[in-house]
Coordinates of N, CA and C in Angstrom, one line a residue:
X29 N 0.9 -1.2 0.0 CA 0.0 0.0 0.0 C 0.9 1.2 0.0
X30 N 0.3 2.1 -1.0 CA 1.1 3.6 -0.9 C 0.4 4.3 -0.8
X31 N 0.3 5.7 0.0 CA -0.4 6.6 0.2 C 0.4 8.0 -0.2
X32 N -0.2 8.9 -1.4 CA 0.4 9.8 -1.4 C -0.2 11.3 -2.5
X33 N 0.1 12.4 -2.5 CA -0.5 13.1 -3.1 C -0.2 13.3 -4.7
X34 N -1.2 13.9 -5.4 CA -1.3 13.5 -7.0 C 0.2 14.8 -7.4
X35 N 0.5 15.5 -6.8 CA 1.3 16.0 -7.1 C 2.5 15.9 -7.0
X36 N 2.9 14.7 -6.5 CA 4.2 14.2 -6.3 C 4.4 12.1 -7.0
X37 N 3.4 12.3 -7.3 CA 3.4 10.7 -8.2 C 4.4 10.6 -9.4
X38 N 5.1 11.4 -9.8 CA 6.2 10.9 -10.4 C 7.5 9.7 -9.8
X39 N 7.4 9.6 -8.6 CA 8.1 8.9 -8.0 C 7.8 7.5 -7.7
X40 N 6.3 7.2 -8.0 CA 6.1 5.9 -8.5 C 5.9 5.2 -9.6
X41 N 6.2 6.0 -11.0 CA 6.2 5.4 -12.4 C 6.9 4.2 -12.5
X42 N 8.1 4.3 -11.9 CA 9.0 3.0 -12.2 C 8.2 1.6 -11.4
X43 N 7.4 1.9 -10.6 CA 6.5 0.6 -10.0 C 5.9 -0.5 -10.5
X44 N 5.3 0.5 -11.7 CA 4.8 -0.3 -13.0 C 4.6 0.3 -14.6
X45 N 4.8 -0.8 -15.8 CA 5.0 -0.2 -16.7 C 3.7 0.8 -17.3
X46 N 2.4 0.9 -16.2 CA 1.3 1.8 -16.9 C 1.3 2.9 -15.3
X47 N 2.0 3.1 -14.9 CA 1.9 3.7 -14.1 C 2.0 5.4 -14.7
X48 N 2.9 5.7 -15.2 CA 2.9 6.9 -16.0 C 2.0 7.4 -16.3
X49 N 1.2 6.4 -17.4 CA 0.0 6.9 -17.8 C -1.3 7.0 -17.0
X50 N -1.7 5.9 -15.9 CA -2.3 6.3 -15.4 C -2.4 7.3 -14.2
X51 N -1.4 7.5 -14.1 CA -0.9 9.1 -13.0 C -1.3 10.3 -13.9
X52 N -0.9 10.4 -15.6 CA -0.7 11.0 -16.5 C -2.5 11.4 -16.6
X53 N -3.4 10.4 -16.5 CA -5.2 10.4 -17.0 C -5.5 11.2 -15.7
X54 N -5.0 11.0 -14.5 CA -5.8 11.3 -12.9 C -5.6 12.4 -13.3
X55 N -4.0 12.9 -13.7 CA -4.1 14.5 -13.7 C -4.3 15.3 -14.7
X56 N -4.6 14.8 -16.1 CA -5.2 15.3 -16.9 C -6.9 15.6 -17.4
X57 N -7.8 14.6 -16.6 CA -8.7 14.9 -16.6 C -9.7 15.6 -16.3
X58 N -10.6 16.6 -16.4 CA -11.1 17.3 -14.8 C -12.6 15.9 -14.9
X59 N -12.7 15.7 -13.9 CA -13.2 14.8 -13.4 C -15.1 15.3 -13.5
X60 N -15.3 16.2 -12.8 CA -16.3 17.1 -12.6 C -17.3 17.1 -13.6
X61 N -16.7 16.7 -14.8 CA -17.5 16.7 -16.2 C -17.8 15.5 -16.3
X62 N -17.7 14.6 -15.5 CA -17.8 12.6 -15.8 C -18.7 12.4 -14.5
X63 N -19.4 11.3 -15.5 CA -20.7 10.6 -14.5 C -20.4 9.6 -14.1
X64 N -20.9 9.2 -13.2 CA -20.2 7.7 -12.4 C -20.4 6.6 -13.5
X65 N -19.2 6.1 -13.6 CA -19.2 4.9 -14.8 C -17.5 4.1 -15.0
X66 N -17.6 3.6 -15.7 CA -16.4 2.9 -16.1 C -15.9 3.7 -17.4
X67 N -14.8 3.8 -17.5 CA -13.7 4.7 -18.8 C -12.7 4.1 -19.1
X68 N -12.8 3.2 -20.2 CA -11.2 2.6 -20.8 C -10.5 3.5 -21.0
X69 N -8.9 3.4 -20.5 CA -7.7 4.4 -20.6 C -6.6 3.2 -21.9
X70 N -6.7 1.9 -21.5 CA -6.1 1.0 -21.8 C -6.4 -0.1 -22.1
X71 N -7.3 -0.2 -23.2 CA -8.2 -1.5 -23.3 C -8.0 -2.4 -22.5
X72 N -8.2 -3.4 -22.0 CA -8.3 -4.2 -20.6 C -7.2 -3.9 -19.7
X73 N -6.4 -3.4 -20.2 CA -4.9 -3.7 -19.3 C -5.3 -2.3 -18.0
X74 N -6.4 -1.1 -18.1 CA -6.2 -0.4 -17.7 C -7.4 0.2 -17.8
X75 N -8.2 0.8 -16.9 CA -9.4 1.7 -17.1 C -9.8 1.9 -15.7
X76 N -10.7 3.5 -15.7 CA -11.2 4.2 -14.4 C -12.8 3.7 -14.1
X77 N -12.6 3.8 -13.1 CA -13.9 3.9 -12.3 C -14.4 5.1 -11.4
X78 N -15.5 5.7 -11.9 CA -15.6 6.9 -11.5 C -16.6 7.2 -10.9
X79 N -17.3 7.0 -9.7 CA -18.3 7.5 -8.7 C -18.4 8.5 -7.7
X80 N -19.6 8.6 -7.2 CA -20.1 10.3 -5.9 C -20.8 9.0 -5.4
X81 N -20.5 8.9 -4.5 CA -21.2 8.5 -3.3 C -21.4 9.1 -1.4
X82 N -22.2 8.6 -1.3 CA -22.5 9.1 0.5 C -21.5 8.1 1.1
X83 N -20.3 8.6 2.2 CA -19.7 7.9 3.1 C -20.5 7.0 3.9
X84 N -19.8 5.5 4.2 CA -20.7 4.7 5.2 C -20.0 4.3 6.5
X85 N -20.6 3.9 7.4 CA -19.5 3.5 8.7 C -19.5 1.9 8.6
X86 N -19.6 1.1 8.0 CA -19.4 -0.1 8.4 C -19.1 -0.5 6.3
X87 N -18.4 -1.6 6.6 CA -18.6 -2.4 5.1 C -17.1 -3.7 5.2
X88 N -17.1 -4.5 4.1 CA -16.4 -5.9 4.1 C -14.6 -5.3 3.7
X89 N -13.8 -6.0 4.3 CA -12.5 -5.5 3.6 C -12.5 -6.5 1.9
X90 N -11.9 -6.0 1.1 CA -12.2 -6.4 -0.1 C -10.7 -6.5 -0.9
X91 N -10.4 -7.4 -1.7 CA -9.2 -8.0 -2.7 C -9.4 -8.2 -3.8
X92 N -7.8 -7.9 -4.6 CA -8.1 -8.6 -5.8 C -6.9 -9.1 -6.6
X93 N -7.1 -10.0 -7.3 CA -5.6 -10.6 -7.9 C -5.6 -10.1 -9.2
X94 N -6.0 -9.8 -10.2 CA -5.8 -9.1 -11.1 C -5.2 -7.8 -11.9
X95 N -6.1 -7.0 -11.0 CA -5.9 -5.5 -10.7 C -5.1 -4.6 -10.0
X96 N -4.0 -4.0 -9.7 CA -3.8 -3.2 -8.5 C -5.0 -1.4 -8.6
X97 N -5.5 -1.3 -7.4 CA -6.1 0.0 -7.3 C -5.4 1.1 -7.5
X98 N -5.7 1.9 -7.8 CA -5.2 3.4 -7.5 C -6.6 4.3 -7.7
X99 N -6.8 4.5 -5.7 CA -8.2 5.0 -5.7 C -7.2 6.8 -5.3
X100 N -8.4 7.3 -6.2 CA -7.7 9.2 -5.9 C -9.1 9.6 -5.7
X101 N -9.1 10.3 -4.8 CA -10.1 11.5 -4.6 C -9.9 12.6 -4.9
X102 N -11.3 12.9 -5.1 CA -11.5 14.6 -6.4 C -12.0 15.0 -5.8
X103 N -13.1 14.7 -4.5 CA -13.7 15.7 -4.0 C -13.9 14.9 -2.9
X104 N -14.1 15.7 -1.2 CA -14.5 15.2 -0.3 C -13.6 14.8 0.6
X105 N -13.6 13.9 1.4 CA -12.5 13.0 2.1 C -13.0 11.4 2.7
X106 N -12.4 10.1 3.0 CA -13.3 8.9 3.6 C -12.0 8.5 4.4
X107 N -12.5 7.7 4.8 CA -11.5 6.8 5.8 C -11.4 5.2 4.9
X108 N -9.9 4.5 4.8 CA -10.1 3.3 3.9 C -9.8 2.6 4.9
X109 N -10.3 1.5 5.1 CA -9.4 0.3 5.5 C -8.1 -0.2 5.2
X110 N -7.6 -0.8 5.5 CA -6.5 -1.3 5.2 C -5.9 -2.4 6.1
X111 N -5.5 -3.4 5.2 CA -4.6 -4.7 6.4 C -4.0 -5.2 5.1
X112 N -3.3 -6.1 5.5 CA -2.3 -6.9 4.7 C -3.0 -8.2 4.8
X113 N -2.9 -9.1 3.7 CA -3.7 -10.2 3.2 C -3.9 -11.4 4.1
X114 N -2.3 -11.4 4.6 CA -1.7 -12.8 5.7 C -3.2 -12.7 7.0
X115 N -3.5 -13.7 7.4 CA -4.4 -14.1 8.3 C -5.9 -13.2 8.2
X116 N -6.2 -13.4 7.0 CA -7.3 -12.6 7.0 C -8.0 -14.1 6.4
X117 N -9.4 -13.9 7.7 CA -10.7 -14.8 7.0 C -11.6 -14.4 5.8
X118 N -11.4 -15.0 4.6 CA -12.0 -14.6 3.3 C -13.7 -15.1 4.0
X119 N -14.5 -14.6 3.4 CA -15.8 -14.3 3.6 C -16.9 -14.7 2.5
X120 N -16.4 -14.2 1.4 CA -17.0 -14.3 0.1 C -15.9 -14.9 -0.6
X121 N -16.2 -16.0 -1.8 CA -15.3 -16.4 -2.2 C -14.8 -15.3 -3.5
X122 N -14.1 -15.4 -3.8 CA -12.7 -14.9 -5.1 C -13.6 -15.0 -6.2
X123 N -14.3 -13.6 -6.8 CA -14.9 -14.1 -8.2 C -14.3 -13.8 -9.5
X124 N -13.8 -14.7 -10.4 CA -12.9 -14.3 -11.4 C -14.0 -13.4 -12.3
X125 N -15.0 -13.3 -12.5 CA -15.8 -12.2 -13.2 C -15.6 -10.6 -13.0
X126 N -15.5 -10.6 -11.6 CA -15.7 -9.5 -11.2 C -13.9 -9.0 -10.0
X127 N -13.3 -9.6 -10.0 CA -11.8 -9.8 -9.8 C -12.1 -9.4 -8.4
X128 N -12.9 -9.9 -7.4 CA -12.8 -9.5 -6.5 C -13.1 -10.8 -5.3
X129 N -12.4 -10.7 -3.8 CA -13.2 -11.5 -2.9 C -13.6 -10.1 -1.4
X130 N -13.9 -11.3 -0.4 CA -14.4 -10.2 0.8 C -13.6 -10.8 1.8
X131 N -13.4 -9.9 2.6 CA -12.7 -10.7 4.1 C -13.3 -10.2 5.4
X132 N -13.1 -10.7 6.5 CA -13.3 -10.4 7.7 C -11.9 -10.0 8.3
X133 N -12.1 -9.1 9.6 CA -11.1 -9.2 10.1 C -10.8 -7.8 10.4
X134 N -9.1 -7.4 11.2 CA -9.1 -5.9 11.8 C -8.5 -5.3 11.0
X135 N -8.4 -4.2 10.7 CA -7.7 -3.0 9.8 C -7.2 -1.9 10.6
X136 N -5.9 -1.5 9.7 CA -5.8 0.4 10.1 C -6.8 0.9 9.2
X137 N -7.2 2.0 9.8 CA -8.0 3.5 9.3 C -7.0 4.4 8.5
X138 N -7.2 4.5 7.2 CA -6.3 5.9 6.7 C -7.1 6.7 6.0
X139 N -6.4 8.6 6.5 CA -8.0 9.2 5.9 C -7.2 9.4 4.3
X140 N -7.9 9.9 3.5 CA -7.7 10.0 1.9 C -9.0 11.1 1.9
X141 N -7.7 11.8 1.4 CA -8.8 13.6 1.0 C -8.5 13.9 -0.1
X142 N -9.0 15.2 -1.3 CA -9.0 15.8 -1.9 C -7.6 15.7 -2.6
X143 N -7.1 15.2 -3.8 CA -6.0 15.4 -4.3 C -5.1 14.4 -3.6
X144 N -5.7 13.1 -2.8 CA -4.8 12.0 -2.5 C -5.3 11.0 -3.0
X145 N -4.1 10.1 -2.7 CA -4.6 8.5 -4.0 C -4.1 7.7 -2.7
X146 N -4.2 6.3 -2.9 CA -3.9 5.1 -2.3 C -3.7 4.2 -3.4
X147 N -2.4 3.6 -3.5 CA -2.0 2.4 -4.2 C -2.4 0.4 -3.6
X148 N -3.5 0.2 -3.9 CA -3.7 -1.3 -3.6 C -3.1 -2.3 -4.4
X149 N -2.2 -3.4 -3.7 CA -1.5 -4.6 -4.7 C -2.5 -5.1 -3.8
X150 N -2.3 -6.6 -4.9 CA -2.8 -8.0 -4.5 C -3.0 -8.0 -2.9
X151 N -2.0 -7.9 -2.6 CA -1.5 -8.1 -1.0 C -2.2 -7.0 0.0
X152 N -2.7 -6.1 -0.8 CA -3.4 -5.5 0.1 C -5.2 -5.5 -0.2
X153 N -5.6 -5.8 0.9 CA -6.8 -5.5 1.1 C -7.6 -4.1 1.8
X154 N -8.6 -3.7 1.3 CA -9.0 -2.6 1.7 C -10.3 -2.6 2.0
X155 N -11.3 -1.6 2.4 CA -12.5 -1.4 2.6 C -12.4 0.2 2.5
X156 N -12.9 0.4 0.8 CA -13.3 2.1 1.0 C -14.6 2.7 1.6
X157 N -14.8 4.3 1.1 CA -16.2 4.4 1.4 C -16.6 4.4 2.9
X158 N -15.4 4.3 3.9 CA -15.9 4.8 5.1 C -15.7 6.2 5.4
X159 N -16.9 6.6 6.4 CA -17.0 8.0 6.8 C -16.2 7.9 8.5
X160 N -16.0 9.2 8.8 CA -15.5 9.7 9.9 C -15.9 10.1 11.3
X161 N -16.9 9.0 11.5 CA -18.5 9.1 12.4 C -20.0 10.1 12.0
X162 N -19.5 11.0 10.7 CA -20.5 11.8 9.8 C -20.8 11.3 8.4
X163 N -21.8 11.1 7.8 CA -21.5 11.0 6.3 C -21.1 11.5 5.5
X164 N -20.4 11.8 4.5 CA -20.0 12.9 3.5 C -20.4 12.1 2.4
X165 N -20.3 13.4 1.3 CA -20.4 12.8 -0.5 C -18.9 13.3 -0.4
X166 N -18.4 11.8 -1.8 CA -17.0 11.7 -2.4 C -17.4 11.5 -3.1
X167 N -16.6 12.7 -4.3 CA -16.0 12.2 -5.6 C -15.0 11.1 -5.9
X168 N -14.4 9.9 -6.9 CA -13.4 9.1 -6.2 C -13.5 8.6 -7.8
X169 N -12.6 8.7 -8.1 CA -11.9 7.4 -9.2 C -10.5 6.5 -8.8
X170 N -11.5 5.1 -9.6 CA -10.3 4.0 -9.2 C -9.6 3.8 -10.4
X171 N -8.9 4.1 -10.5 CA -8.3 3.3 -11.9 C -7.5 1.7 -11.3
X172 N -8.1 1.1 -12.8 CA -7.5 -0.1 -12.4 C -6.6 -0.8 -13.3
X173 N -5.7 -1.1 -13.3 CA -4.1 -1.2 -13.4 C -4.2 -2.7 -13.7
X174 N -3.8 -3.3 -14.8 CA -3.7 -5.1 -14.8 C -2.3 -5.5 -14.2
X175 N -2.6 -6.1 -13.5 CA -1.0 -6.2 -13.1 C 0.2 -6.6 -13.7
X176 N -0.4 -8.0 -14.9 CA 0.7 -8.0 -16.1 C -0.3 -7.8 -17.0
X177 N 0.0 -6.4 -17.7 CA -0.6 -5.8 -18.9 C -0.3 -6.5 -20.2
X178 N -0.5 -6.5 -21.1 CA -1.1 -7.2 -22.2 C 0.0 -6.4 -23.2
X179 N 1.2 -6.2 -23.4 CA 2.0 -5.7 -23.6 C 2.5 -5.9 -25.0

């Protein structure tokens, strides 16, 4: 997991070979004009996800083997979950359709505000979309990253 602001992401391009570009889409788009939806950036290898939602206090920590995240927020702020994969009770199983499973178990809290992203690998599991004992609306795109791209 990495946590860090959109204005200093040059220092993780070397992480991965689409990382450039998708650092390159977060900060070139104004977001504001897009309706919650999915947006190819990189035919499968790479595309956003782009929702407003109301913050919640409770929800599943959630994985994926496919994909690494890179959730940025545009507007607002939430609290994510976060734990590392090792001794986590899976809950829901692994669906290759939707690249995702569920887990149980304890997490750190990290807040993510306005013009910050969080980097999710495999190994990390998360739970977004939590509030701060209030609810707020977030803006939020995830872009999603194949982990071996189609090169």
């Amino acid at each position: 997991m990495i946590k860090g602001n959109l204005s200093e992401h040059a220092q993780y391009h070397s992480l991965h070979p689409l990382f450039a570009e998708a650092f390159k889409y977060l900060e070139s788009v104004d977001f504001s004009q897009y309706d919650d939806g999915k947006y190819p950036i990189d035919g499968n290898d790479m595309y956003a996800s782009i929702s407003e939602y109301v913050t919640k206090s409770e929800g599943m920590l959630e994985g994926h083997l496919e994909y690494i995240d890179i959730q940025y927020i545009v507007k607002g702020s939430e609290i994510i979950g976060w734990a590392k994969k090792d001794n986590q009770k899976e809950s829901i199983p692994y669906s290759n359709e939707h690249d995702i499973a569920f887990y149980e178990g304890d997490y750190e809290s990290i807040k993510l505000e306005a013009g910050q992203f969080v980097i999710f690998y495999p190994e990390d599991l998360h739970l977004p979309c939590l509030n701060d004992g209030k609810p707020s609306v977030v803006k939020k795109v995830v872009v999603k990253v194949r982990i071996t791209p189609s090169v």
